[in-house]
Amino acid sequence: MAIMVGPRFRFGARARFLTALGLFALICTGVEPPVVRANLAQPAGALGSATVSTESLGGEDQYAVAVAISGRLFPNGGAPVVYLAAGENYADALAAGPIAAREGGAILYTSASTLTAAVGQELIRLAPARVEILGVTSVIDDNVLDQVTAILAPTTVVERLAGSDACGTAAALSARSFEPGAASTVFVASAQSPSDAIAAGPAAARLGSPLLLVTAASLPATTAAELLRLEPDRVFVVGSPIAVSDEVLNAIKLIVPQTERVYGADAYATAAAVAARFLPLAATDVAAEVVAGATGYADGLPAVPLAAARQAPILFAQPDDLLPTPTRDAMIAGRPTRIVIAGSVSEVVRAQLVGFSDGRLTVPAPTPAYPTYDSAYHDYGEMVTLIKATEIAYPTLVHVFSIGKSFEGRDIWAAKISSNVSVDSGKPEVLFDALHHADEHLGVEQALYMLATLTANYSTDVYVHRLVNERVVWIVFALNPDGWAYDLSGGSYHFWRKNRQETGGYYGTDINRNYGYRWGCCGGSSSNPSAYNFRGPSVWSTPEARALRDFVASRVVNGVQLIKAHVTLHTNGELILYPYCYTKSALPTDMNFDDYSTFVKLAQTMAHMNGYKAEQSSHMYVTDGDEIDWLYHQYRIFSFTFELYPKELGSLTADDYPPYSVVATQTARNRGALLYLIDMAACPYQVIGKAAQYCSGAPVVTPSSGLMP
Ligand code: 0X9
Ligand code: ZN
């Protein structure tokens, strides 16, 4: 087993100055736990797989997580010892992990000034012979000690174990448990890097070692003295040179020459390095497990005794989105068969833990990544991982497939989302697509947002639940993966729009000028291959437009096109556009008045919901060979272009490549409008009051109460 925890922690202001060996001015700084907490609904998704099981030891906060872990360790109570740590300031408890493991005890959290009812109850249930309160009175008040004494049997030893700071407490814990010479190996981590100390815990336990603490810049006197007393053969320093400086490492070497650093580039990589070095999952057979956790690193500490009991490493995950790369790679390398999650992670993160362990998920082939400052945007490989993990997490709701290949051979990935997804039900269908234009990255994020919304909210949101039950939603996440890869190539943006097909020595066709209705008719595209809006040498010349065409054609069942509504996601302008694109005429002969009225009504209603402006697509400029003209003309699909954030500002730098910080707001902004369109797709004509006239022969709608299951 292993454990994951989020990276958000803050250092406390508390600092103490000590002197070690008369050589250094030393600081041992207290550590505070994460301030920001994940707020994830607990979904009822599928757990594990045929070969990998997961177990969740979650809770609202680190206090509850510790109680859950303690319950798992001691289902029938009867812990010999409990270490009580301050939940908001647990640096004093970092070294207690391997000691608690050694003694077969548990670690619980308390608030600094009072024992909460839940923790008190767990203490009573555990009925320990001994309780160690970790830290000085400013860390945990005497009141807590009195309360613990009062609720437990009179024979219980309740005592405070504290040095003058976290490093001193670690030294005191070691001194209490190890005679001189009893520990041939000692682990050292920084009191300021709780993740490193927590990851070191199960490794130290496995080697029968104490864990001592230093700071980034200093070897405290108490720690040095304890090293001198123990006289170990070797020391493992867990943490990067930023976490524990080379100066501190060299100071330790003066005491124990065989001192070695174990670390990775970040907290995740350091935990993975510890796992690989001391607790290789593959070597542990059925005991191979991984404890994950994500409400913060604090969730990892109480899991140390549990991980140690199973000779499992602790790894760290983030609560949502993608698994950190080192953790992902540790899953692939270790192939754990049991994963214990301490804290809360999303179903999609859980699916990644399982999927990378059982081989259903693999590392995507390398494609260009976003520049570092925009690295939170999902590149092609990350998108693939996310949608495939969503399919694993929600197998009854999501089916992932490719609608075909791009010119350069990349898959154009899509998902079908509906209850009972494996059944072709005849429910009304809606299609979303994104990234016709390679540099319109926000569209991909919007598509991923819709996938997440329709799955993660299915069991918690009545509206989403009904829509997923009664509709089929298709999402094509990135129609132009070649242009996307080119746009990101070389580590900087290229303002690339078209695909990567060559015509007469020039690269790229504008896929949104290549569709088959009135292709090239009306001055809304260029015949010049070097133009940004080159329509291609012939209609349907792009494999990407053909893939979209053939997919839509495949939704004609018994002569009826099941897709009733469509949105193509572009940027930018904050506009909702409806056909026709090829003419400025609002009502040419190839559109009837009821369709026109329905388009206008739907667009205006959606625009009210997201604050965009609704207008005919040709209002600003005419395009021909545009996707939405073809979808409407060919199938009478109510097809819209959303031009996403930001508003047209007239300068490329202001309009293009918005920072990731806007993504959450700007994608959530369209939730209501897009769900509304999914809803209306049962019969779009209902918005002009003509459902009876147009939809009496409509596809059968699966009856549903719209209530929670
Ligand atoms: O030009 C396009 O293809 C779309 N705009 S974008 O800035 N994303 O390139 C517009 C598609 C809708 N059609 C018209 N506005 N005519
Ligand atoms: Zn566009």
XYZ file of C-alpha atoms and ligand atoms in Angstrom:
726
model
C 0.000 0.000 0.000
C 0.984 3.646 -0.414
C -0.538 7.078 0.264
C -1.151 10.264 -1.688
C -1.479 13.753 -0.425
C -1.908 17.148 -2.055
C 0.990 19.568 -2.230
C -0.518 22.560 -0.532
C 1.115 23.258 2.735
C 2.431 26.391 4.328
C 5.329 26.824 6.604
C 4.555 28.154 10.033
C 6.062 31.362 11.297
C 7.333 29.603 14.395
C 11.089 29.341 14.309
C 13.538 28.470 17.001
C 17.259 29.036 17.044
C 19.507 26.410 18.498
C 23.195 25.731 18.389
C 24.658 22.469 17.196
C 28.205 21.434 18.005
C 28.923 25.116 18.408
C 29.159 25.340 14.641
C 25.853 26.361 13.191
C 23.005 28.656 13.939
C 20.067 26.355 13.544
C 16.413 26.755 12.818
C 13.675 24.247 13.202
C 10.500 25.574 11.711
C 7.019 24.332 12.479
C 4.836 23.079 9.673
C 1.204 23.810 9.102
C -1.095 21.553 7.122
C -2.882 22.481 3.914
C -5.088 25.532 4.040
C -7.025 24.717 0.910
C -9.076 21.586 1.064
C -10.561 19.572 -1.727
C -14.332 19.706 -1.781
C -15.233 16.595 -3.675
C -18.524 14.847 -3.681
C -18.114 11.245 -2.681
C -19.285 9.467 -5.790
C -20.655 5.993 -6.040
C -18.458 4.919 -8.913
C -16.968 1.544 -9.570
C -13.959 0.635 -7.479
C -10.961 -1.267 -8.622
C -10.807 -3.924 -11.291
C -10.437 -7.655 -11.624
C -6.828 -7.488 -10.495
C -6.530 -4.283 -8.483
C -8.625 -3.359 -5.483
C -8.939 0.037 -3.892
C -9.950 0.938 -0.400
C -10.861 4.444 0.710
C -9.958 5.669 4.160
C -11.398 9.087 3.622
C -12.989 11.743 5.717
C -13.884 15.390 5.811
C -10.490 16.454 7.082
C -7.243 14.993 8.398
C -8.859 14.371 11.802
C -11.482 12.127 10.242
C -8.979 10.488 7.923
C -6.798 9.569 10.914
C -9.828 8.081 12.679
C -10.709 6.075 9.557
C -7.182 4.699 9.328
C -7.152 3.872 13.016
C -10.433 2.019 12.533
C -8.835 0.004 9.763
C -5.741 -0.757 11.834
C -7.691 -1.705 14.936
C -11.164 -2.860 13.884
C -11.701 -4.308 17.355
C -9.923 -1.595 19.307
C -7.038 -2.455 21.574
C -4.174 -0.297 20.357
C -1.112 -0.527 22.630
C -0.218 3.105 22.079
C -1.690 6.177 20.411
C 0.403 9.122 19.290
C -1.633 12.309 19.399
C -0.538 14.978 16.915
C -1.716 18.538 16.398
C -3.862 18.490 13.263
C -2.927 22.022 12.291
C 0.740 21.745 13.251
C 1.911 18.182 12.950
C 5.644 18.700 12.468
C 6.214 17.350 15.974
C 4.567 14.111 14.899
C 6.455 13.483 11.680
C 8.953 11.182 13.379
C 6.189 9.286 15.177
C 5.250 7.407 12.000
C 7.970 4.734 12.128
C 7.858 4.638 15.935
C 4.106 4.000 15.963
C 4.656 1.360 13.291
C 7.353 -0.294 15.400
C 5.117 -0.360 18.461
C 2.010 -1.404 16.541
C 0.224 1.786 17.508
C -1.879 4.468 15.839
C -1.561 8.183 15.134
C -4.554 10.440 15.722
C -4.939 14.189 15.273
C -6.311 16.610 17.799
C -6.966 20.310 17.566
C -4.509 22.329 19.642
C -6.815 23.326 22.466
C -9.503 20.699 22.822
C -10.283 17.094 22.031
C -13.188 16.789 19.612
C -15.926 14.246 20.283
C -15.009 12.077 17.303
C -11.367 11.791 18.308
C -12.316 11.218 21.959
C -14.624 8.398 20.936
C -11.915 6.790 18.854
C -9.494 6.989 21.800
C -12.059 5.304 24.028
C -12.608 2.623 21.391
C -8.886 2.006 21.024
C -8.434 1.906 24.830
C -4.660 2.290 24.539
C -2.327 1.508 27.438
C -0.372 4.655 26.601
C -1.025 7.980 24.891
C 1.829 10.218 23.810
C 0.961 13.875 23.256
C 3.444 15.211 20.742
C 4.748 18.742 21.076
C 4.952 21.507 23.637
C 1.921 23.212 25.170
C 1.771 25.823 22.430
C 1.366 22.950 19.953
C -1.096 20.902 22.039
C -2.607 22.502 25.140
C -2.553 20.855 28.582
C -6.324 20.907 28.367
C -6.135 18.161 25.734
C -3.901 16.087 27.995
C -6.424 16.509 30.826
C -9.319 15.548 28.569
C -7.541 12.423 27.337
C -6.705 11.444 30.897
C -10.315 11.958 31.942
C -11.912 9.786 29.244
C -9.514 6.835 29.421
C -9.062 4.176 32.103
C -7.084 5.317 35.184
C -4.318 2.865 34.348
C -3.646 4.576 31.018
C -0.339 6.386 30.833
C -0.984 9.791 29.284
C 2.157 11.807 28.812
C 3.641 14.606 26.797
C 6.579 13.829 24.568
C 8.207 16.997 23.301
C 11.474 18.622 22.505
C 11.700 22.362 22.323
C 10.672 22.096 18.676
C 9.737 19.497 16.052
C 13.354 18.411 15.552
C 13.759 18.029 19.288
C 10.577 16.004 19.544
C 11.851 13.704 16.805
C 15.111 13.243 18.693
C 13.201 12.528 21.900
C 11.050 9.917 20.141
C 14.171 8.236 18.814
C 15.965 8.359 22.164
C 13.023 6.758 23.845
C 12.835 3.843 21.392
C 16.412 3.076 20.416
C 19.361 2.140 22.630
C 22.733 3.292 21.346
C 23.762 0.930 18.537
C 20.226 -0.396 18.129
C 19.675 1.402 14.847
C 22.205 0.703 12.131
C 20.330 2.990 9.760
C 18.748 6.367 10.430
C 16.448 8.351 8.143
C 16.563 12.128 8.082
C 14.088 14.538 6.505
C 13.271 18.205 6.816
C 10.686 19.322 9.346
C 9.675 21.825 6.678
C 8.951 19.127 4.065
C 6.251 16.985 5.633
C 5.727 14.959 2.455
C 9.352 13.804 2.524
C 9.162 12.826 6.179
C 5.884 10.977 5.639
C 7.196 9.126 2.596
C 10.278 8.175 4.620
C 8.083 6.694 7.365
C 7.332 3.217 5.972
C 10.907 2.901 4.693
C 12.311 3.718 8.136
C 9.869 1.263 9.691
C 10.930 -1.463 7.301
C 14.590 -1.000 8.194
C 13.853 -0.669 11.904
C 15.138 2.877 11.821
C 14.255 6.080 13.588
C 13.459 9.227 11.611
C 15.199 12.414 12.643
C 14.437 15.926 11.466
C 16.512 18.818 10.252
C 15.603 21.986 8.402
C 16.564 23.105 4.934
C 19.442 25.163 6.245
C 20.504 23.587 9.504
C 21.304 20.490 11.506
C 19.805 21.179 14.922
C 21.862 20.421 18.005
C 19.318 17.951 19.271
C 19.376 16.032 16.003
C 23.170 16.025 15.896
C 23.323 14.825 19.482
C 20.904 11.998 18.746
C 22.962 10.914 15.730
C 26.079 10.885 17.935
C 24.253 8.824 20.537
C 22.834 6.287 18.043
C 26.083 5.853 16.093
C 24.350 4.413 13.005
C 26.322 2.889 10.125
C 24.446 4.916 7.552
C 21.980 7.732 7.110
C 19.450 8.240 4.344
C 18.482 11.860 3.845
C 15.060 11.959 2.173
C 14.532 15.167 0.252
C 15.971 17.303 -2.518
C 18.831 19.761 -1.986
C 16.139 22.413 -1.694
C 14.422 20.509 1.105
C 17.704 19.644 2.863
C 20.698 21.674 1.699
C 24.029 20.143 0.812
C 25.500 22.014 3.791
C 23.201 20.121 6.132
C 23.939 16.859 4.341
C 27.674 17.501 4.756
C 27.184 18.324 8.424
C 25.495 14.942 8.876
C 28.346 13.295 6.975
C 30.775 14.646 9.553
C 28.944 12.486 12.081
C 27.995 9.536 9.861
C 30.250 9.360 6.796
C 27.973 6.940 4.963
C 25.207 9.460 4.388
C 23.239 9.337 1.168
C 20.435 11.403 -0.317
C 17.238 9.798 -1.698
C 15.055 12.225 -3.620
C 13.253 13.288 -6.741
C 12.474 16.566 -8.419
C 9.412 17.261 -6.294
C 7.400 15.828 -3.398
C 5.805 13.214 -5.668
C 9.097 12.150 -7.163
C 10.784 11.939 -3.779
C 8.036 9.664 -2.495
C 8.369 7.539 -5.635
C 12.146 7.392 -5.177
C 11.708 6.156 -1.599
C 9.225 3.559 -2.819
C 11.523 2.305 -5.549
C 14.529 2.138 -3.246
C 13.081 0.654 -0.075
C 9.609 -0.697 -0.773
C 9.459 -2.044 -4.310
C 5.847 -2.981 -4.840
C 6.571 -5.878 -7.171
C 8.646 -7.589 -4.513
C 5.834 -7.619 -2.004
C 3.437 -9.911 -3.830
C -0.135 -9.713 -2.562
C 0.854 -7.261 0.101
C 1.663 -4.846 -2.637
C -0.581 -1.922 -2.061
C -0.585 1.759 -2.467
C -2.099 4.166 -0.053
C -3.226 7.316 -1.774
C -4.570 10.443 -0.220
C -5.267 13.923 -1.283
C -6.857 16.290 1.149
C -3.306 17.216 2.050
C -0.047 15.697 3.147
C -1.567 15.519 6.626
C -3.562 12.505 5.480
C -0.357 10.592 4.925
C 1.034 10.714 8.432
C -1.548 8.541 10.219
C -1.222 6.089 7.324
C 2.452 5.424 8.047
C 1.763 2.586 10.535
C -0.748 1.052 8.108
C 1.641 1.230 5.157
C 4.485 -0.053 7.320
C 2.443 -3.047 8.446
C 2.101 -4.022 4.779
C 5.609 -3.032 3.740
C 3.992 -0.646 1.331
C 5.189 2.775 0.260
C 3.295 6.019 0.631
C 2.841 7.930 -2.598
C 1.037 11.189 -3.149
C -1.810 12.136 -5.466
C -3.711 15.313 -6.166
C -7.417 15.298 -5.370
C -8.558 15.765 -8.952
C -7.430 15.831 -12.552
C -4.246 13.983 -13.506
C -2.071 11.802 -11.328
C 1.359 13.351 -10.752
C 3.773 11.794 -13.233
C 6.092 10.183 -10.630
C 3.107 8.601 -8.905
C 1.740 7.377 -12.222
C 5.116 5.878 -13.088
C 5.357 4.227 -9.668
C 2.010 2.530 -10.332
C 3.224 1.307 -13.709
C 6.532 0.079 -12.284
C 5.105 -1.490 -9.140
C 1.784 -2.823 -10.425
C 0.262 -2.870 -6.936
C -2.722 -5.141 -6.465
C -4.175 -3.293 -3.512
C -4.416 0.457 -3.282
C -5.460 2.141 -0.067
C -6.456 5.769 -0.427
C -6.026 7.911 2.667
C -8.038 11.073 2.157
C -10.279 11.881 -0.784
C -9.509 11.705 -4.454
C -11.895 12.007 -7.375
C -13.172 8.896 -9.096
C -11.065 9.815 -12.096
C -7.898 9.934 -9.984
C -8.853 6.614 -8.456
C -9.380 5.218 -11.941
C -5.874 6.345 -12.894
C -4.394 4.614 -9.839
C -6.160 1.424 -10.803
C -5.761 1.763 -14.556
C -2.020 2.380 -14.504
C -1.613 -0.508 -12.061
C -3.607 -3.059 -14.041
C -2.352 -1.907 -17.446
C -5.604 -0.548 -18.831
C -3.972 2.883 -18.910
C -0.577 3.418 -20.454
C 1.679 6.407 -20.805
C 0.501 8.264 -23.915
C 2.930 8.615 -26.797
C 4.842 11.864 -26.437
C 3.215 14.927 -27.990
C 4.310 18.525 -27.495
C 3.484 19.871 -24.057
C 2.179 23.318 -23.195
C 4.725 25.947 -22.200
C 5.559 25.747 -18.501
C 3.487 28.801 -17.614
C 0.419 27.158 -19.190
C 1.240 23.576 -18.213
C -2.110 23.122 -16.471
C -3.798 23.089 -19.893
C -4.308 19.505 -21.020
C -2.164 18.529 -23.946
C -3.194 15.730 -26.293
C -1.681 12.942 -24.188
C -3.114 14.293 -20.960
C -6.502 14.643 -22.609
C -6.376 11.010 -23.705
C -5.437 9.883 -20.188
C -8.215 11.936 -18.669
C -10.966 10.687 -20.965
C -9.835 7.064 -20.737
C -9.633 7.324 -16.940
C -13.146 8.778 -16.946
C -14.322 5.752 -18.906
C -12.704 3.451 -16.323
C -14.264 5.444 -13.481
C -17.760 5.472 -15.001
C -17.962 2.367 -17.176
C -21.744 2.396 -17.382
C -21.857 6.064 -18.435
C -18.887 6.588 -20.728
C -17.584 4.888 -23.834
C -14.405 6.271 -25.395
C -13.584 5.713 -29.050
C -11.894 7.313 -32.026
C -13.905 8.710 -34.927
C -10.893 8.341 -37.214
C -7.394 9.556 -37.832
C -6.014 12.988 -38.562
C -3.865 13.628 -41.610
C -0.714 12.762 -39.641
C -2.377 9.701 -38.141
C -3.445 10.847 -34.703
C -6.687 9.521 -33.315
C -9.589 11.943 -33.131
C -10.915 10.922 -29.731
C -14.559 10.974 -28.786
C -16.776 9.857 -25.941
C -20.355 8.705 -25.785
C -22.036 9.645 -22.533
C -25.352 8.149 -21.508
C -26.741 5.835 -18.874
C -26.471 2.256 -20.072
C -23.891 3.515 -22.501
C -23.313 0.175 -24.188
C -26.880 0.070 -25.463
C -27.929 1.918 -28.617
C -31.146 3.211 -27.176
C -32.667 5.624 -29.671
C -32.508 8.447 -27.125
C -32.209 11.961 -28.573
C -28.568 12.779 -29.188
C -26.388 15.875 -28.914
C -22.924 16.417 -30.379
C -20.195 18.702 -29.050
C -16.899 19.116 -30.816
C -13.794 21.204 -30.161
C -10.544 22.333 -31.720
C -11.283 22.713 -35.409
C -8.757 25.517 -35.016
C -5.513 24.380 -33.478
C -4.819 27.386 -31.277
C -8.293 27.563 -29.732
C -7.234 25.576 -26.688
C -10.027 26.642 -24.393
C -12.424 24.563 -26.499
C -10.689 21.346 -25.436
C -10.949 22.402 -21.796
C -14.656 23.111 -22.330
C -15.141 19.665 -23.849
C -13.311 18.040 -20.917
C -15.392 20.131 -18.543
C -18.591 18.747 -20.058
C -17.301 15.186 -19.768
C -16.475 15.783 -16.102
C -19.805 17.474 -15.421
C -21.913 14.732 -16.979
C -20.059 11.988 -15.090
C -18.959 13.333 -11.699
C -22.305 15.090 -11.176
C -24.455 12.193 -12.345
C -25.087 10.829 -8.876
C -25.358 14.186 -7.134
C -27.204 16.529 -9.521
C -30.810 15.726 -10.398
C -30.737 17.671 -13.677
C -27.532 16.056 -14.915
C -28.871 12.691 -13.810
C -32.006 13.081 -15.913
C -30.140 14.353 -18.964
C -27.606 11.519 -18.880
C -30.472 9.057 -18.490
C -32.583 10.475 -21.284
C -30.058 11.684 -23.868
C -26.927 10.545 -25.594
C -24.132 13.124 -25.564
C -21.244 12.729 -27.985
C -18.084 14.738 -27.428
C -15.311 15.006 -30.024
C -12.532 16.505 -27.938
C -10.044 17.716 -30.525
C -10.802 17.498 -34.232
C -7.432 18.935 -35.223
C -4.747 17.116 -33.203
C -2.051 17.689 -35.849
C -2.465 21.441 -35.808
C -2.543 21.327 -32.016
C 0.761 19.466 -31.862
C 2.268 21.943 -34.287
C 0.913 24.904 -32.338
C 2.700 23.647 -29.209
C 5.869 22.439 -30.905
C 9.190 23.762 -29.730
C 7.829 24.950 -26.409
C 6.134 28.129 -27.605
C 2.857 29.014 -29.292
C 2.642 29.409 -33.068
C -0.836 30.877 -33.584
C -1.519 27.875 -35.805
C -5.100 27.429 -36.959
C -5.326 24.922 -39.815
C -4.571 21.233 -40.051
C -1.159 20.060 -41.331
C -2.030 18.849 -44.810
C 0.221 20.206 -47.526
C -1.093 21.853 -50.691
C 1.329 23.231 -53.254
C 4.099 23.674 -50.744
C 1.923 25.295 -48.075
C 0.746 23.664 -44.911
C -2.754 23.481 -43.686
C -6.399 23.592 -44.648
C -8.927 25.437 -42.507
C -11.065 22.455 -41.526
C -13.994 24.802 -40.905
C -14.015 25.784 -44.576
C -13.871 22.212 -45.868
C -17.398 20.958 -45.217
C -19.695 19.963 -47.987
C -22.488 22.495 -48.105
C -21.865 25.381 -50.499
C -18.135 24.768 -50.251
C -16.255 27.773 -51.553
C -19.477 29.348 -52.775
C -19.502 32.823 -51.474
C -16.207 34.477 -50.717
C -16.198 33.034 -47.206
C -12.952 31.113 -47.677
C -9.777 31.263 -49.719
C -8.514 29.179 -52.614
C -4.972 30.228 -51.711
C -3.178 27.450 -49.817
C -1.171 30.003 -47.859
C -4.292 31.736 -46.542
C -5.431 31.286 -42.954
C -8.874 30.294 -44.244
C -7.802 28.027 -47.118
C -10.765 25.831 -47.956
C -8.675 22.923 -49.258
C -8.124 21.801 -52.865
C -11.511 20.090 -52.916
C -14.557 19.699 -50.753
C -14.011 17.176 -47.954
C -10.283 17.069 -48.698
C -9.393 16.995 -44.990
C -9.520 13.633 -43.199
C -10.656 15.510 -40.093
C -13.831 16.954 -41.677
C -14.470 13.571 -43.293
C -14.164 11.832 -39.924
C -16.718 14.219 -38.434
C -18.969 13.756 -41.488
C -18.810 9.974 -41.338
C -19.437 9.890 -37.630
C -22.527 12.087 -37.946
C -23.727 9.954 -40.867
C -23.395 6.884 -38.654
C -25.998 8.342 -36.301
C -28.721 7.941 -38.883
C -30.657 4.978 -37.545
C -33.712 3.671 -39.392
C -33.588 6.703 -41.598
C -33.636 9.150 -38.691
C -30.701 11.339 -37.693
C -30.582 10.881 -33.915
C -28.368 13.935 -33.333
C -30.745 16.819 -32.824
C -28.443 19.560 -31.575
C -24.780 20.417 -31.859
C -22.241 22.911 -30.588
C -18.793 23.400 -32.048
C -16.458 25.004 -29.546
C -14.244 27.778 -30.878
C -12.592 30.882 -29.475
C -13.075 33.752 -29.195
C -15.685 36.506 -28.926
C -18.229 35.265 -26.372
C -20.754 34.622 -29.121
C -23.432 32.056 -29.875
C -23.706 31.779 -33.652
C -26.302 29.980 -35.734
C -26.560 29.218 -39.478
C -26.319 30.202 -42.143
C -22.708 31.207 -42.415
C -22.574 31.369 -46.198
C -25.030 34.237 -46.556
C -25.969 37.350 -44.662
C -29.604 36.622 -45.451
C -31.349 35.493 -42.277
C -33.945 33.436 -44.093
C -32.681 32.134 -47.401
C -34.807 29.551 -49.202
C -32.789 26.682 -47.688
C -34.014 27.500 -44.179
C -37.642 27.504 -43.136
C -39.181 29.964 -40.759
C -39.797 27.543 -37.906
C -36.188 26.427 -37.992
C -35.058 30.033 -38.027
C -37.305 30.850 -35.066
C -36.050 27.813 -33.192
C -32.417 28.753 -33.834
C -32.993 32.293 -32.618
C -34.911 31.202 -29.548
C -32.359 28.564 -28.539
C -29.421 30.916 -29.131
C -31.003 33.741 -27.180
C -31.939 31.519 -24.264
C -28.427 30.079 -24.082
C -26.935 33.570 -24.401
C -28.980 34.675 -21.413
C -27.465 31.815 -19.479
C -23.811 32.471 -20.257
C -23.775 36.177 -21.001
C -22.678 35.674 -24.603
C -24.196 37.464 -27.575
C -26.478 35.520 -29.921
C -26.384 36.313 -33.630
C -26.411 34.756 -37.060
C -22.932 33.461 -37.822
C -22.538 35.601 -40.932
C -23.250 38.756 -38.943
C -19.576 39.664 -38.630
C -18.312 37.835 -41.692
C -19.406 35.195 -44.160
C -17.836 31.742 -44.137
C -18.496 28.932 -46.563
C -17.841 25.248 -46.160
C -18.523 25.835 -42.453
C -19.423 22.859 -40.269
C -22.668 24.223 -38.883
C -24.098 25.020 -42.324
C -23.514 21.430 -43.379
C -24.941 19.897 -40.194
C -28.059 22.000 -40.488
C -28.549 21.652 -44.207
C -27.776 17.945 -44.381
C -29.649 16.758 -41.292
C -31.604 19.722 -39.888
C -29.445 19.505 -36.776
C -29.738 22.627 -34.626
C -26.078 23.450 -34.861
C -24.305 26.333 -33.133
C -20.830 27.800 -32.963
C -19.796 28.932 -29.496
C -17.018 31.473 -29.637
C -15.688 31.194 -26.092
C -13.883 33.644 -23.820
C -12.650 36.312 -24.136
C -14.668 38.984 -25.890
C -13.121 40.209 -29.106
C -10.479 42.638 -27.943
C -8.868 43.228 -31.294
C -5.346 42.263 -30.365
C -3.935 38.796 -30.775
C -2.139 38.829 -27.440
C -5.273 39.808 -25.557
C -7.556 37.417 -27.437
C -5.439 34.311 -27.751
C -3.992 31.876 -25.267
C -5.758 33.014 -22.093
C -3.981 31.877 -18.911
C -5.176 28.670 -17.287
C -6.402 30.688 -14.321
C -9.516 31.653 -16.320
C -10.387 28.113 -17.406
C -12.437 27.006 -14.394
C -14.627 30.111 -14.499
C -14.960 30.294 -18.266
C -15.863 26.637 -18.710
C -18.286 26.558 -15.774
C -19.904 29.631 -17.293
C -21.261 27.509 -20.160
C -22.594 24.700 -18.003
C -26.165 25.962 -17.933
C -26.370 26.785 -21.633
C -24.922 23.470 -22.787
C -27.068 21.427 -20.395
C -30.095 23.378 -21.600
C -29.334 22.474 -25.203
C -28.975 18.821 -24.205
C -32.352 19.110 -22.524
C -34.041 20.771 -25.500
C -32.606 18.196 -27.911
C -35.556 15.913 -27.141
C -37.429 18.227 -29.505
C -35.803 21.585 -30.263
C -39.083 22.840 -31.724
C -40.583 22.815 -28.241
C -38.936 26.221 -27.698
C -41.309 27.725 -30.296
C -44.217 25.717 -28.965
C -44.324 23.304 -31.902
C -43.305 20.017 -30.339
C -46.564 18.337 -31.302
C -46.235 19.381 -34.925
C -42.623 18.354 -35.375
C -41.829 15.703 -32.803
C -44.757 13.301 -32.611
C -42.600 10.733 -34.353
C -39.572 11.667 -32.303
C -37.253 9.000 -30.984
C -38.492 7.235 -27.911
C -37.373 8.940 -24.756
C -36.456 6.572 -21.982
C -38.876 7.264 -19.151
C -37.174 8.503 -16.048
C -38.391 10.001 -12.833
C -35.477 12.427 -12.840
C -34.878 11.457 -9.245
C -31.743 10.195 -7.650
C -31.269 6.447 -7.856
O -13.973 31.579 -38.802
C -14.396 30.594 -38.216
O -14.302 29.457 -38.649
C -15.072 30.786 -36.865
N -14.456 31.798 -36.093
S -12.982 31.604 -35.460
O -12.572 32.868 -34.915
N -13.059 30.570 -34.288
O -12.118 31.124 -36.474
C -16.486 31.223 -37.094
C -17.415 30.111 -37.383
C -18.804 30.604 -37.521
N -19.072 31.149 -38.825
C -19.117 32.484 -39.107
N -18.899 33.374 -38.184
N -19.405 32.842 -40.319
Zn -12.279 28.740 -34.529
